[in-house]
CSV table of C-alpha atoms in Angstrom, one decimal:
chain,number,residue,atom,x,y,z
V,1,MET,CA,-0.1,-0.2,-0.2
V,2,ARG,CA,1.3,3.7,-0.7
V,3,GLN,CA,1.6,6.0,2.2
V,4,MET,CA,0.0,9.1,2.2
V,5,GLU,CA,0.1,12.3,4.3
V,6,TYR,CA,-3.1,13.6,5.0
V,7,ARG,CA,-2.7,17.0,6.4
V,8,ARG,CA,-5.7,19.2,7.7
V,9,PRO,CA,-4.3,23.2,7.8
V,10,THR,CA,-6.6,25.4,10.3
V,11,ASP,CA,-5.9,28.6,7.1
V,12,VAL,CA,-6.0,29.3,3.8
V,13,ALA,CA,-2.8,30.9,4.0
V,14,GLU,CA,-1.2,27.3,5.4
V,15,ALA,CA,-2.8,25.0,3.0
V,16,VAL,CA,-1.5,27.7,0.2
V,17,ALA,CA,1.5,27.6,1.3
V,18,VAL,CA,2.1,23.2,1.8
V,19,VAL,CA,0.4,22.8,-1.7
V,20,SER,CA,3.0,25.4,-3.2
V,21,GLY,CA,6.2,24.5,-1.3
V,22,ASP,CA,5.3,20.2,-2.4
V,23,PRO,CA,5.0,19.1,-6.0
V,24,ASP,CA,4.3,16.2,-4.4
V,25,ALA,CA,0.7,17.7,-2.9
V,26,ALA,CA,-2.9,18.0,-3.7
V,27,PHE,CA,-5.7,20.1,-2.3
V,28,LEU,CA,-8.4,17.7,-1.3
V,29,GLY,CA,-11.9,19.6,-1.1
V,30,GLY,CA,-15.0,16.9,-1.7
V,31,GLY,CA,-13.2,14.5,-3.1
V,32,SER,CA,-15.5,13.3,-5.8
V,33,ASN,CA,-13.3,13.8,-8.8
V,34,LEU,CA,-9.7,13.2,-6.9
V,35,VAL,CA,-10.3,9.7,-5.1
V,36,ASP,CA,-11.6,8.4,-8.0
V,37,HIS,CA,-8.2,9.1,-9.5
V,38,LEU,CA,-6.7,7.6,-6.6
V,39,ARG,CA,-8.6,4.5,-6.8
V,40,LEU,CA,-7.6,4.5,-10.7
V,41,GLY,CA,-4.1,4.9,-10.0
V,42,ILE,CA,-4.1,8.4,-12.5
V,43,THR,CA,-2.2,10.7,-9.9
V,44,ARG,CA,-0.2,9.3,-7.2
V,45,PRO,CA,-0.1,12.8,-4.6
V,46,GLY,CA,1.9,11.9,-1.5
V,47,ALA,CA,0.1,14.9,0.4
V,48,LEU,CA,-3.7,15.6,0.7
V,49,VAL,CA,-4.4,18.8,2.3
V,50,ASP,CA,-8.4,18.8,3.3
V,51,VAL,CA,-9.4,22.4,2.4
V,52,THR,CA,-12.6,21.5,3.5
V,53,GLY,CA,-12.7,22.5,6.8
V,54,LEU,CA,-11.5,26.1,5.4
V,55,PRO,CA,-13.5,29.2,6.7
V,56,MET,CA,-14.5,29.6,2.5
V,57,ALA,CA,-18.2,29.2,3.2
V,58,SER,CA,-19.5,32.4,2.1
V,59,MET,CA,-21.4,34.4,-0.7
V,60,GLU,CA,-20.3,38.2,-0.7
V,61,VAL,CA,-22.6,40.7,-3.1
V,62,TYR,CA,-20.1,43.4,-3.7
V,63,ASP,CA,-20.0,46.2,-6.7
V,64,ASP,CA,-22.4,44.3,-8.9
V,65,ARG,CA,-20.3,40.8,-8.6
V,66,LEU,CA,-20.9,38.1,-6.4
V,67,ARG,CA,-17.4,36.6,-5.0
V,68,VAL,CA,-18.2,32.7,-4.2
V,69,GLY,CA,-16.2,30.8,-1.7
V,70,ALA,CA,-14.0,27.4,-2.4
V,71,ASN,CA,-16.6,25.3,0.0
V,72,VAL,CA,-20.2,27.0,-1.0
V,73,ARG,CA,-22.0,24.0,-1.8
V,74,ASN,CA,-23.5,24.3,-5.6
V,75,SER,CA,-26.9,23.8,-4.0
V,76,ASP,CA,-26.6,27.0,-1.7
V,77,LEU,CA,-25.2,29.2,-5.0
V,78,ALA,CA,-27.9,28.0,-7.3
V,79,ALA,CA,-30.3,29.1,-4.8
V,80,HIS,CA,-28.8,32.0,-4.1
V,81,PRO,CA,-31.2,35.4,-4.8
V,82,VAL,CA,-28.8,36.9,-7.0
V,83,MET,CA,-28.4,34.0,-9.3
V,84,ARG,CA,-32.1,33.0,-9.4
V,85,SER,CA,-33.0,36.1,-10.4
V,86,ARG,CA,-30.3,37.4,-12.1
V,87,ARG,CA,-28.1,34.2,-13.8
V,88,PRO,CA,-30.3,31.4,-14.4
V,89,VAL,CA,-28.5,30.0,-16.5
V,90,VAL,CA,-25.6,29.1,-14.2
V,91,ALA,CA,-28.2,28.3,-11.5
V,92,ARG,CA,-29.9,25.6,-13.9
V,93,ALA,CA,-26.7,24.5,-14.9
V,94,LEU,CA,-25.1,23.7,-10.6
V,95,LEU,CA,-29.2,21.9,-10.3
V,96,ALA,CA,-27.6,20.4,-13.6
V,97,GLY,CA,-24.3,19.1,-13.0
V,98,ALA,CA,-25.0,16.3,-10.2
V,99,SER,CA,-27.1,15.1,-7.8
V,100,GLY,CA,-27.8,16.8,-4.7
V,101,GLN,CA,-25.7,14.7,-3.3
V,102,ILE,CA,-22.5,15.7,-4.9
V,103,ARG,CA,-21.7,19.3,-4.9
V,104,ALA,CA,-19.1,21.6,-3.7
V,105,PRO,CA,-18.5,24.6,-6.8
V,106,GLY,CA,-14.9,24.5,-6.4
V,107,ASP,CA,-14.3,20.8,-7.3
V,108,HIS,CA,-17.2,21.2,-9.5
V,109,LEU,CA,-14.9,23.7,-11.4
V,110,LEU,CA,-11.6,22.6,-11.2
V,111,GLN,CA,-12.6,18.9,-12.1
V,112,CYS,CA,-9.9,17.2,-14.9
V,113,THR,CA,-11.2,16.2,-18.3
V,114,ARG,CA,-13.3,12.3,-18.4
V,115,CYS,CA,-11.8,11.7,-21.7
V,116,VAL,CA,-11.8,7.8,-20.9
V,117,TYR,CA,-8.2,7.9,-22.4
V,118,PHE,CA,-7.0,10.2,-19.5
V,119,GLN,CA,-8.8,8.0,-16.9
V,120,ASP,CA,-7.2,4.8,-19.1
V,121,VAL,CA,-4.1,4.4,-17.2
V,122,THR,CA,-3.1,1.9,-20.1
V,123,THR,CA,-3.2,4.1,-22.4
V,124,PRO,CA,-1.3,7.0,-23.8
V,125,CYS,CA,-2.3,10.5,-22.9
V,126,ASN,CA,-0.5,13.6,-23.1
V,127,LYS,CA,-2.3,15.2,-20.9
V,128,ARG,CA,-1.6,12.6,-17.9
V,129,ASP,CA,2.0,11.8,-19.8
V,130,PRO,CA,3.3,14.5,-21.2
V,131,GLY,CA,4.8,13.4,-24.8
V,132,SER,CA,3.1,9.9,-24.7
V,133,GLY,CA,0.4,10.9,-27.3
V,134,CYS,CA,-3.4,11.7,-27.4
V,135,SER,CA,-5.6,7.9,-28.1
V,136,ALA,CA,-8.6,9.6,-28.2
V,137,ALA,CA,-7.6,12.0,-31.7
V,138,GLU,CA,-8.0,8.6,-33.3
V,139,ARG,CA,-10.1,6.7,-31.2
V,140,TYR,CA,-13.5,6.7,-29.5
V,141,GLY,CA,-14.1,10.6,-28.7
V,142,ARG,CA,-17.2,11.6,-29.4
V,143,TYR,CA,-17.9,13.6,-26.5
V,144,ASN,CA,-14.3,15.3,-26.9
V,145,ALA,CA,-14.0,18.5,-28.3
V,146,ILE,CA,-15.3,19.5,-31.5
V,147,LEU,CA,-13.9,22.9,-31.4
V,148,GLY,CA,-10.3,24.2,-30.6
V,149,ALA,CA,-8.5,21.5,-30.2
V,150,SER,CA,-5.1,20.3,-31.2
V,151,PRO,CA,-3.0,17.2,-32.2
V,152,GLU,CA,-1.9,16.6,-28.3
V,153,CYS,CA,-5.2,16.7,-27.3
V,154,VAL,CA,-9.1,16.9,-27.5
V,155,ALA,CA,-10.0,16.7,-24.1
V,156,VAL,CA,-13.3,18.8,-22.9
V,157,GLN,CA,-13.9,20.3,-19.6
V,158,PRO,CA,-16.3,18.9,-17.9
V,159,SER,CA,-18.1,20.9,-15.4
V,160,ASP,CA,-21.5,22.7,-16.4
V,161,LEU,CA,-21.1,25.1,-14.6
V,162,ALA,CA,-17.5,26.0,-16.3
V,163,VAL,CA,-19.8,26.1,-19.1
V,164,ALA,CA,-22.4,28.3,-18.4
V,165,LEU,CA,-20.2,30.9,-16.5
V,166,PRO,CA,-19.0,32.2,-19.7
V,167,LEU,CA,-22.6,32.7,-21.2
V,168,SER,CA,-23.8,33.9,-18.4
V,169,THR,CA,-21.4,36.8,-17.3
V,170,ARG,CA,-18.7,38.8,-19.6
V,171,SER,CA,-16.3,38.4,-16.4
V,172,TRP,CA,-14.9,36.0,-14.0
V,173,SER,CA,-12.2,33.9,-12.9
V,174,CYS,CA,-10.7,31.9,-10.0
V,175,SER,CA,-8.3,33.1,-7.4
V,176,VAL,CA,-6.4,32.0,-4.3
V,177,ARG,CA,-5.8,34.6,-1.4
V,178,ALA,CA,-2.4,33.8,-0.9
V,179,GLY,CA,-1.7,35.5,3.1
V,180,SER,CA,-2.2,38.4,2.9
V,181,GLY,CA,-0.1,39.2,-1.1
V,182,GLY,CA,-4.0,39.9,-2.3
V,183,PHE,CA,-5.4,37.3,-5.2
V,184,ARG,CA,-3.8,34.9,-7.8
V,185,SER,CA,-6.3,34.7,-10.7
V,186,SER,CA,-6.6,32.2,-13.5
V,187,THR,CA,-9.6,32.0,-15.8
V,188,CYS,CA,-9.8,27.7,-15.6
V,189,THR,CA,-10.7,27.5,-19.0
V,190,GLY,CA,-8.6,27.5,-22.2
V,191,CYS,CA,-7.9,25.6,-25.5
V,192,PRO,CA,-5.5,22.7,-24.8
V,193,GLY,CA,-3.3,23.9,-27.6
V,194,THR,CA,0.3,22.1,-27.5
V,195,GLY,CA,0.1,21.9,-23.6
V,196,PRO,CA,-2.8,20.1,-22.7
V,197,THR,CA,-1.3,19.7,-19.2
V,198,ARG,CA,-1.6,23.7,-18.5
V,199,THR,CA,-4.8,23.7,-16.9
V,200,GLN,CA,-3.8,20.3,-15.1
V,201,CYS,CA,-6.3,20.4,-11.9
V,202,TRP,CA,-5.0,18.3,-8.7
V,203,GLY,CA,-5.0,21.7,-6.9
V,204,THR,CA,-1.9,23.4,-8.0
V,205,ALA,CA,-1.4,26.6,-6.1
V,206,SER,CA,-0.2,28.7,-9.3
K,1,MET,CA,-37.3,9.9,9.3
K,2,GLN,CA,-36.1,6.6,10.6
K,3,SER,CA,-39.6,6.1,12.2
K,4,ALA,CA,-41.0,6.9,8.5
K,5,PHE,CA,-38.6,4.6,7.0
K,6,LEU,CA,-39.9,1.7,9.2
K,7,GLY,CA,-43.6,3.2,8.9
K,8,ALA,CA,-43.8,3.1,5.1
K,9,ASP,CA,-41.3,-0.1,4.8
K,10,GLY,CA,-39.2,1.8,2.8
K,11,LEU,CA,-36.2,-1.1,2.6
K,12,GLN,CA,-36.2,-4.3,1.7
K,13,CYS,CA,-32.4,-5.3,2.4
K,14,GLY,CA,-31.2,-2.1,3.9
K,15,TYR,CA,-27.9,-1.6,2.7
K,16,CYS,CA,-28.6,1.6,1.2
K,17,THR,CA,-31.4,3.0,3.8
K,18,PRO,CA,-28.0,4.9,6.0
K,19,GLY,CA,-27.4,7.2,3.2
K,20,GLN,CA,-31.5,7.4,2.3
K,21,VAL,CA,-32.6,8.6,5.1
K,22,CYS,CA,-29.5,11.0,5.6
K,23,SER,CA,-30.2,12.2,2.2
K,24,ALA,CA,-33.7,12.8,3.1
K,25,ALA,CA,-33.5,14.4,6.0
K,26,GLY,CA,-30.6,17.2,4.2
K,27,MET,CA,-33.1,17.3,1.1
K,28,LEU,CA,-35.6,18.0,3.8
K,29,ASP,CA,-33.6,21.5,5.3
K,30,GLU,CA,-33.2,22.4,1.7
K,31,GLY,CA,-36.7,22.2,1.0
K,32,GLU,CA,-37.7,24.3,4.1
K,33,ARG,CA,-35.2,27.0,3.2
K,34,GLY,CA,-36.6,26.8,-0.5
K,35,HIS,CA,-33.7,25.7,-2.4
K,36,PRO,CA,-34.8,25.1,-6.1
K,37,SER,CA,-34.0,21.9,-7.9
K,38,TYR,CA,-33.1,20.6,-11.3
K,39,VAL,CA,-37.0,20.0,-11.5
K,40,THR,CA,-37.7,23.4,-10.6
K,41,GLU,CA,-39.6,25.2,-13.4
K,42,ASP,CA,-39.8,28.8,-12.1
K,43,LEU,CA,-36.4,29.2,-9.9
K,44,GLU,CA,-38.1,32.7,-8.2
K,45,THR,CA,-41.0,30.5,-6.4
K,46,THR,CA,-40.5,28.7,-3.3
K,47,PRO,CA,-40.8,25.5,-5.3
K,48,GLU,CA,-43.1,23.0,-3.1
K,49,LEU,CA,-41.8,19.0,-2.3
K,50,THR,CA,-43.9,17.1,-4.9
K,51,ASP,CA,-43.5,13.7,-5.5
K,52,GLU,CA,-41.7,14.7,-8.7
K,53,GLU,CA,-39.0,17.1,-6.4
K,54,ILE,CA,-38.5,14.2,-3.9
K,55,ARG,CA,-37.8,11.9,-6.3
K,56,GLU,CA,-35.8,14.4,-7.6
K,57,ARG,CA,-33.7,16.0,-4.4
K,58,MET,CA,-33.3,11.9,-3.8
K,59,SER,CA,-31.8,10.7,-7.5
K,60,GLY,CA,-28.3,10.7,-6.2
K,61,ASN,CA,-28.9,7.8,-3.5
K,62,LEU,CA,-29.8,4.2,-5.7
K,63,CYS,CA,-31.7,1.7,-4.0
K,64,ARG,CA,-30.7,-2.4,-5.8
K,65,CYS,CA,-34.0,-4.0,-4.4
K,66,GLY,CA,-36.1,-1.2,-5.9
K,67,ALA,CA,-37.6,0.5,-2.6
K,68,TYR,CA,-38.2,4.0,-4.4
K,69,VAL,CA,-42.2,3.4,-4.2
K,70,ASN,CA,-42.1,3.1,-0.7
K,71,ILE,CA,-38.8,5.5,0.0
K,72,LEU,CA,-40.8,8.2,-1.7
K,73,ALA,CA,-43.6,7.1,0.7
K,74,ALA,CA,-41.8,7.4,3.8
K,75,VAL,CA,-40.3,10.5,3.0
K,76,ARG,CA,-42.9,12.5,1.8
K,77,GLN,CA,-44.8,11.3,5.0
K,78,ALA,CA,-41.8,12.4,7.4
K,79,ALA,CA,-42.3,15.6,5.5
K,80,ALA,CA,-46.1,16.3,6.7
K,81,THR,CA,-45.1,14.9,10.2
K,82,THR,CA,-42.7,17.7,10.4
K,83,GLY,CA,-44.9,20.8,9.1
K,84,ARG,CA,-42.6,21.3,6.3
K,85,PRO,CA,-44.0,21.8,3.3
K,86,ALA,CA,-45.2,19.1,1.4
């Protein structure tokens, strides 16, 4: 059995510091994506940094924007009055995206592709193993990219929320508050191009 | 909720029952707070927990014995006896 360290930091800065300083560490949220990948042998982190206890479950409206904490549950976000009245496509996507028992927007947004070849460690995959080739480009891939693909990767972002967000709003971003140094942001979307691991998602902190 | 499952015979083998009971309790709590679901037609109203709403909100829990009809009855009964919207 492979040994794995389990850590439960008490504040966001500590969680970010641990994962930033250890390339072998991964954030653990709800686990519905990461735990599947552990079972399938797709990823083998040396340390899991559990962020579910961190104080990130608040929603704040400010300057015509809504800031959603990473631990806010999908159902609570979908039920927020602003989402129901002004962003119904996002609320609908959240409600359609999972059964009621699987709910955390951070996890949902940052989940990895469900390309079958990415999930099958016996086949080549540039996203999982850079330079090994793309199995999906030539084989079964009816749910993979039609637009925006590249010879290196045809995987798509599987999150319903990630599709609805740019439909509903001109501007959105994911950000990490790293200590007192403000926010580091990324948009979480983009075509794979020649760097299919670029949008890799097992909890890198940058 | 546990009594309602017993009263409505909402189980056969019992393997899924703890999860069903937990989901039902959580679902009623969300219902009480007016949360919408995938089958809620108008997002700006407070949905009533119709049979269709209960089925959707319990859909993440499978029962291989197929006790769904009685599980639905148990949840409906628990919703009524706790004074929650049903």
